[in-house]
Amino acid sequence: MAAPVQEKATPVSEPSVRSLTLGKALNLGLRTAMEADDKVIVMGEDVGKLGGVFRITDGLQKDFGEHRVLDTPLAESGIIGTAVGLAVRGFRPVCEIQFDGFIFPGFDQIVSQVAKLHNRTLGRVKVPMVIRVPFGGGIGAVEHHSESPESYFAHTAGLKVVSCSNAVDAYWMIQQAIQCDDPVLFFEPKKLYHSGFMKAEIDTAATPEPLFASRVLRRGTTATVVAYGPSVKVALDAATAAEEDGHSLEVIDLRSLSPLDLGPVFESVRRTGRLVVVSEAPSESSLTAEVAARVQQECFYSLQAPVLRVAGFDVPYPPAKLEEHFLPDLDRVLEAVDRSLAW
């Protein structure tokens, strides 16, 4: 396989603290990673001249060239397969899956090749690649554009799975995922890309949190609410609303879905005695189920109520006009908190 011709961009001097949306933070994180390592290659459908359908890769092809930002054919299995070849040759490809529901044509490549090569070769071959997946609902899209397939991959040994929920994490986590020698599925909440709610001041000179670690976003004493990706905003909104009723909710962002870092969750539940887990994905055989099972196993004698889950329903994702009834919202989270407190 011939190695692509490498082109270096001239780094642009930027202030160390910048206020960015989640989408702009991802763009800056990708740019920073590409400036630091000319083996980082971005590839996917319309990621070059268009800058991606969500404009996350906007300007990268202009600055780094067509040999480092590749517009690919509409073939997810081809995108993933090509990235595997690049990864085993020493490159660090970053693949964009245009929409979450489009990942399934590449599913076999991911679970049979990407996840298995390191083990199959007894550790001799590494597969340092990132698969970026805009996921979740809330944008009024058509079928196959609002899925939450993260449980498939979190269940697959050999893959790392993470999800950012805010601009600061987006900036740092995408760089850390690219630097990881294991393949990483990077789930991005598409409805928060350009949301002002998750806009934040990013200090590019700071020391980031570890990639595979959860984080307490808000301290509380009444109950613990755990979420990830797009559901983190819902959990934070619920915590703010619960204050009016005198309840103090502790909110934890999982961030890493595989491996799960549940130490902070266990510590929180041992104090509050109650747990609500929130996710847009359907509840059956999901990450919310895994968190609930693990917490019951580790914190059984601390629980004052059953672990409750607020999730998408176990049906195919509905048409856009019905999605507000499908997605976990403020009222459903607060109702679960009330049920837990009434136990």
Coordinates of C-alpha atoms in Angstrom, one line a residue:
M1 CA 0.0 0.0 0.0
A2 CA 1.6 3.3 -1.1
A3 CA 1.9 5.8 1.7
P4 CA 0.1 9.1 1.0
V5 CA 2.2 12.2 0.4
Q6 CA 2.2 14.2 3.6
E7 CA 1.6 17.9 3.7
K8 CA 2.2 20.0 6.8
A9 CA 0.1 23.0 7.6
T10 CA 1.7 26.1 9.2
P11 CA 0.4 26.2 12.8
V12 CA -1.5 29.4 13.5
S13 CA -0.8 31.2 16.7
E14 CA -4.0 31.2 18.8
P15 CA -4.9 32.5 22.3
S16 CA -4.7 29.7 24.9
V17 CA -8.2 30.4 26.2
R18 CA -11.1 30.4 23.6
S19 CA -14.9 30.3 23.9
L20 CA -16.1 27.6 21.6
T21 CA -19.2 25.4 20.8
L22 CA -18.8 21.7 21.0
G23 CA -18.6 21.5 17.2
K24 CA -15.9 24.2 16.9
A25 CA -14.0 22.5 19.8
L26 CA -13.9 19.2 17.8
N27 CA -12.6 21.1 14.8
L28 CA -9.9 22.7 16.8
G29 CA -9.0 19.4 18.5
L30 CA -8.7 17.7 15.1
R31 CA -6.6 20.6 13.8
T32 CA -4.3 20.5 16.8
A33 CA -3.8 16.7 16.5
M34 CA -3.0 17.1 12.8
E35 CA -0.5 19.8 13.4
A36 CA 1.2 17.7 16.1
D37 CA 1.5 14.5 14.0
D38 CA 1.6 14.3 10.2
K39 CA 0.5 10.6 10.5
V40 CA -3.0 11.8 11.4
I41 CA -5.4 11.5 8.4
V42 CA -9.0 12.5 8.3
M43 CA -11.3 10.6 6.0
G44 CA -15.0 10.2 5.3
E45 CA -17.9 11.2 3.1
D46 CA -17.8 15.0 2.3
V47 CA -15.3 15.8 5.0
G48 CA -13.0 17.7 2.6
K49 CA -14.4 20.4 0.4
L50 CA -17.8 20.5 2.2
G51 CA -16.2 20.2 5.7
G52 CA -18.7 17.5 6.7
V53 CA -22.5 17.8 6.9
F54 CA -22.1 19.3 10.4
R55 CA -19.0 21.3 9.3
I56 CA -16.9 19.6 12.0
T57 CA -14.0 19.2 9.5
D58 CA -14.5 22.7 8.0
G59 CA -11.2 24.1 6.6
L60 CA -9.1 21.1 7.3
Q61 CA -8.6 20.0 3.7
K62 CA -7.8 23.6 2.7
D63 CA -5.1 23.8 5.3
F64 CA -3.7 20.3 5.3
G65 CA -4.3 19.2 1.7
E66 CA -6.3 16.4 0.0
H67 CA -3.8 13.8 0.9
R68 CA -4.5 14.2 4.6
V69 CA -8.2 15.1 4.5
L70 CA -9.8 12.5 2.1
D71 CA -13.3 12.7 0.6
T72 CA -14.2 9.0 0.3
P73 CA -16.8 7.1 -1.7
L74 CA -20.2 6.4 0.0
A75 CA -19.1 3.1 1.4
E76 CA -18.6 2.7 5.1
S77 CA -17.1 -0.7 4.9
G78 CA -14.5 0.7 2.4
I79 CA -13.8 3.7 4.7
I80 CA -13.2 1.4 7.7
G81 CA -11.2 -1.2 5.7
T82 CA -9.0 1.5 4.2
A83 CA -8.4 3.0 7.6
V84 CA -7.3 -0.4 9.0
G85 CA -4.7 -0.7 6.3
L86 CA -3.5 2.8 7.1
A87 CA -3.4 2.1 10.8
V88 CA -1.3 -1.1 10.5
R89 CA 1.1 0.9 8.3
G90 CA 1.8 3.5 11.1
F91 CA -0.8 6.1 10.3
R92 CA -3.5 7.4 12.7
P93 CA -6.7 7.6 10.6
V94 CA -9.8 9.4 11.8
C95 CA -12.9 8.2 10.1
E96 CA -16.1 10.1 10.1
I97 CA -19.4 8.2 9.8
Q98 CA -21.7 10.8 8.4
F99 CA -24.7 9.7 10.4
D100 CA -25.1 7.1 13.2
G101 CA -27.4 4.9 11.2
F102 CA -24.8 4.7 8.4
I103 CA -22.3 2.8 10.5
F104 CA -23.9 -0.6 10.0
P105 CA -22.5 -1.3 6.5
G106 CA -19.1 -1.1 8.2
F107 CA -20.2 -3.1 11.3
D108 CA -18.5 -6.3 10.2
Q109 CA -15.2 -4.5 9.5
I110 CA -15.3 -2.9 13.0
V111 CA -16.2 -5.9 15.1
S112 CA -14.4 -8.6 13.0
Q113 CA -11.2 -6.7 12.0
V114 CA -10.7 -3.4 13.9
A115 CA -11.6 -5.0 17.3
K116 CA -9.7 -8.3 16.7
L117 CA -6.4 -7.5 15.0
H118 CA -4.4 -6.7 18.1
N119 CA -5.4 -9.9 19.8
R120 CA -5.2 -12.0 16.5
T121 CA -1.6 -11.0 16.1
L122 CA -0.7 -11.6 19.7
G123 CA -0.1 -7.9 20.2
R124 CA 2.3 -7.4 17.3
V125 CA -0.1 -5.3 15.3
K126 CA -1.8 -2.2 16.7
V127 CA -4.8 -0.4 15.2
P128 CA -4.6 3.2 16.3
M129 CA -7.7 4.6 14.6
V130 CA -10.7 6.7 15.6
I131 CA -14.2 6.3 14.2
R132 CA -16.2 9.5 14.8
V133 CA -20.0 9.0 15.0
P134 CA -22.5 11.8 15.2
F135 CA -25.3 10.1 17.3
G136 CA -28.6 10.6 18.9
G137 CA -31.8 12.5 18.0
G138 CA -33.1 16.0 18.4
I139 CA -32.4 17.4 14.9
G140 CA -35.7 16.4 13.2
A141 CA -34.0 14.0 10.8
V142 CA -35.3 11.1 8.7
E143 CA -34.8 7.4 9.3
H144 CA -31.2 6.2 9.9
H145 CA -30.1 9.6 11.0
S146 CA -31.0 9.6 14.7
E147 CA -29.7 6.3 16.1
S148 CA -27.9 5.5 19.4
P149 CA -25.8 2.4 18.5
E150 CA -23.2 2.7 21.2
S151 CA -24.2 -0.4 23.1
Y152 CA -23.2 -2.6 20.2
F153 CA -19.6 -1.4 20.4
A154 CA -19.3 -1.1 24.1
H155 CA -20.2 -4.8 24.2
T156 CA -17.3 -5.6 21.8
A157 CA -14.0 -6.6 23.3
G158 CA -11.1 -4.8 21.7
L159 CA -12.8 -1.5 21.2
K160 CA -12.7 1.6 23.3
V161 CA -15.9 3.7 23.3
V162 CA -16.2 7.3 24.5
S163 CA -18.7 10.2 24.2
C164 CA -18.2 13.9 24.8
S165 CA -21.0 16.1 26.1
N166 CA -19.4 19.6 26.2
A167 CA -16.9 21.7 24.3
V168 CA -14.0 21.2 26.8
D169 CA -14.2 17.5 26.6
A170 CA -14.7 17.6 22.8
Y171 CA -11.4 19.4 22.4
W172 CA -9.3 17.2 24.6
M173 CA -11.0 13.8 24.2
I174 CA -10.7 13.8 20.4
Q175 CA -6.9 14.4 20.7
Q176 CA -6.6 11.7 23.4
A177 CA -8.5 9.3 21.2
I178 CA -6.2 9.9 18.3
Q179 CA -3.2 9.4 20.5
C180 CA -4.5 6.1 21.8
D181 CA -3.0 2.9 20.3
D182 CA -6.3 1.1 20.5
P183 CA -9.2 1.7 18.2
V184 CA -11.7 4.2 19.6
L185 CA -15.4 4.7 18.7
F186 CA -16.0 8.4 19.4
F187 CA -19.7 9.3 19.8
E188 CA -20.6 12.9 19.3
P189 CA -24.0 14.3 20.3
K190 CA -25.1 15.9 17.1
K191 CA -27.8 18.1 18.6
L192 CA -25.3 19.8 20.8
Y193 CA -22.7 20.5 18.1
H194 CA -23.8 24.2 17.8
S195 CA -25.7 24.6 21.0
G196 CA -24.8 27.6 23.1
F197 CA -25.6 25.6 26.2
M198 CA -22.5 23.5 25.9
K199 CA -20.3 26.4 24.7
A200 CA -17.3 26.8 27.1
E201 CA -14.0 28.5 27.7
I202 CA -11.3 26.1 26.6
D203 CA -7.8 26.6 27.9
T204 CA -5.6 24.9 25.3
A205 CA -2.6 25.1 27.7
A206 CA -4.4 23.1 30.5
T207 CA -3.8 19.5 31.5
P208 CA -6.8 17.4 30.4
E209 CA -8.7 14.8 32.5
P210 CA -7.9 11.2 31.6
L211 CA -9.8 9.9 28.5
F212 CA -11.3 6.8 30.1
A213 CA -12.7 8.5 33.2
S214 CA -16.1 9.7 34.3
R215 CA -16.6 13.1 35.9
V216 CA -18.9 14.6 38.6
L217 CA -20.3 17.7 36.9
R218 CA -22.5 18.8 39.8
R219 CA -22.4 17.9 43.4
G220 CA -25.6 16.9 45.2
T221 CA -27.0 14.9 48.2
T222 CA -30.6 13.9 47.3
A223 CA -30.0 11.5 44.4
T224 CA -27.4 10.7 41.8
V225 CA -28.2 11.1 38.1
V226 CA -25.8 9.5 35.6
A227 CA -25.8 10.3 31.9
Y228 CA -23.6 10.6 28.8
G229 CA -23.5 12.4 25.5
P230 CA -26.7 14.3 24.6
S231 CA -28.4 13.2 27.8
V232 CA -26.0 15.1 30.0
K233 CA -27.7 18.4 29.2
V234 CA -31.1 16.9 30.2
A235 CA -29.6 15.7 33.5
L236 CA -28.1 19.1 34.3
D237 CA -31.4 20.8 33.4
A238 CA -33.2 18.4 35.8
A239 CA -30.8 19.2 38.6
T240 CA -31.4 22.9 38.1
A241 CA -35.2 22.4 38.1
A242 CA -35.1 20.0 41.1
E243 CA -33.6 22.8 43.2
E244 CA -37.0 24.5 43.2
D245 CA -38.4 21.5 45.1
G246 CA -35.5 21.5 47.5
H247 CA -33.7 18.5 45.9
S248 CA -30.0 18.4 45.4
L249 CA -29.1 16.1 42.4
E250 CA -25.5 15.0 41.8
V251 CA -24.9 14.7 38.1
I252 CA -22.2 12.4 36.7
D253 CA -21.1 12.3 33.0
L254 CA -19.8 8.8 32.2
R255 CA -17.7 10.1 29.2
S256 CA -16.1 6.6 28.8
L257 CA -18.6 3.9 27.8
S258 CA -16.0 1.1 27.4
P259 CA -14.2 0.8 29.7
L260 CA -16.7 2.1 32.2
D261 CA -15.3 4.2 35.1
L262 CA -17.9 3.6 37.8
G263 CA -15.8 4.4 40.8
P264 CA -17.3 8.0 41.1
V265 CA -20.8 6.6 40.6
F266 CA -20.3 4.0 43.4
E267 CA -19.0 6.7 45.7
S268 CA -21.9 9.0 44.9
V269 CA -24.6 6.4 45.3
R270 CA -23.2 5.3 48.7
R271 CA -23.8 8.9 49.8
T272 CA -27.2 9.6 48.1
G273 CA -28.7 6.1 48.2
R274 CA -30.5 6.7 45.0
L275 CA -29.6 6.5 41.3
V276 CA -31.3 7.5 38.0
V277 CA -29.5 6.6 34.7
V278 CA -30.4 8.6 31.6
S279 CA -29.8 7.7 27.9
E280 CA -31.4 8.2 24.6
A281 CA -30.7 4.6 23.6
P282 CA -33.5 2.0 24.1
S283 CA -33.3 0.5 27.6
E284 CA -33.2 -3.2 26.9
S285 CA -29.6 -4.7 26.9
S286 CA -28.1 -1.2 27.1
L287 CA -25.5 0.7 28.9
T288 CA -28.1 1.9 31.3
A289 CA -28.8 -1.7 32.2
E290 CA -25.1 -2.4 32.7
V291 CA -24.7 0.6 35.0
A292 CA -27.8 -0.4 37.0
A293 CA -26.5 -4.0 37.4
R294 CA -23.1 -2.9 38.5
V295 CA -24.4 -0.4 41.0
Q296 CA -26.7 -2.9 42.6
Q297 CA -23.8 -5.4 42.8
E298 CA -21.4 -2.9 44.4
C299 CA -23.8 -0.6 46.4
F300 CA -26.7 -2.9 47.4
Y301 CA -26.6 -2.0 51.1
S302 CA -26.5 1.7 50.4
L303 CA -29.4 1.8 48.0
Q304 CA -32.6 3.2 49.5
A305 CA -34.6 2.7 46.3
P306 CA -34.3 0.6 43.1
V307 CA -32.0 2.0 40.4
L308 CA -34.3 3.7 37.9
R309 CA -33.7 4.2 34.2
V310 CA -34.9 6.9 31.8
A311 CA -34.2 5.9 28.2
G312 CA -35.5 5.8 24.7
F313 CA -38.3 3.3 24.2
D314 CA -37.7 -0.1 22.7
V315 CA -39.1 0.8 19.3
P316 CA -37.4 2.0 16.1
Y317 CA -36.6 5.7 16.2
P318 CA -39.8 7.5 15.3
P319 CA -40.5 10.2 12.7
A320 CA -39.3 13.6 13.5
K321 CA -42.7 14.9 14.6
L322 CA -42.8 12.3 17.3
E323 CA -39.2 12.3 18.5
E324 CA -39.9 14.7 21.4
H325 CA -42.1 12.0 22.9
F326 CA -39.4 9.4 22.4
L327 CA -36.4 11.2 23.9
P328 CA -35.8 11.4 27.6
D329 CA -36.6 14.9 28.7
L330 CA -36.7 17.1 31.8
D331 CA -40.1 15.8 33.0
R332 CA -39.3 12.2 32.7
V333 CA -36.0 12.6 34.6
L334 CA -37.8 14.5 37.4
E335 CA -40.6 12.0 37.5
A336 CA -38.0 9.2 38.0
V337 CA -36.3 11.2 40.8
D338 CA -39.7 11.6 42.5
R339 CA -40.5 7.9 42.2
S340 CA -37.1 7.1 43.7
L341 CA -37.7 9.5 46.6
A342 CA -41.1 8.1 47.3
W343 CA -39.8 4.5 47.6

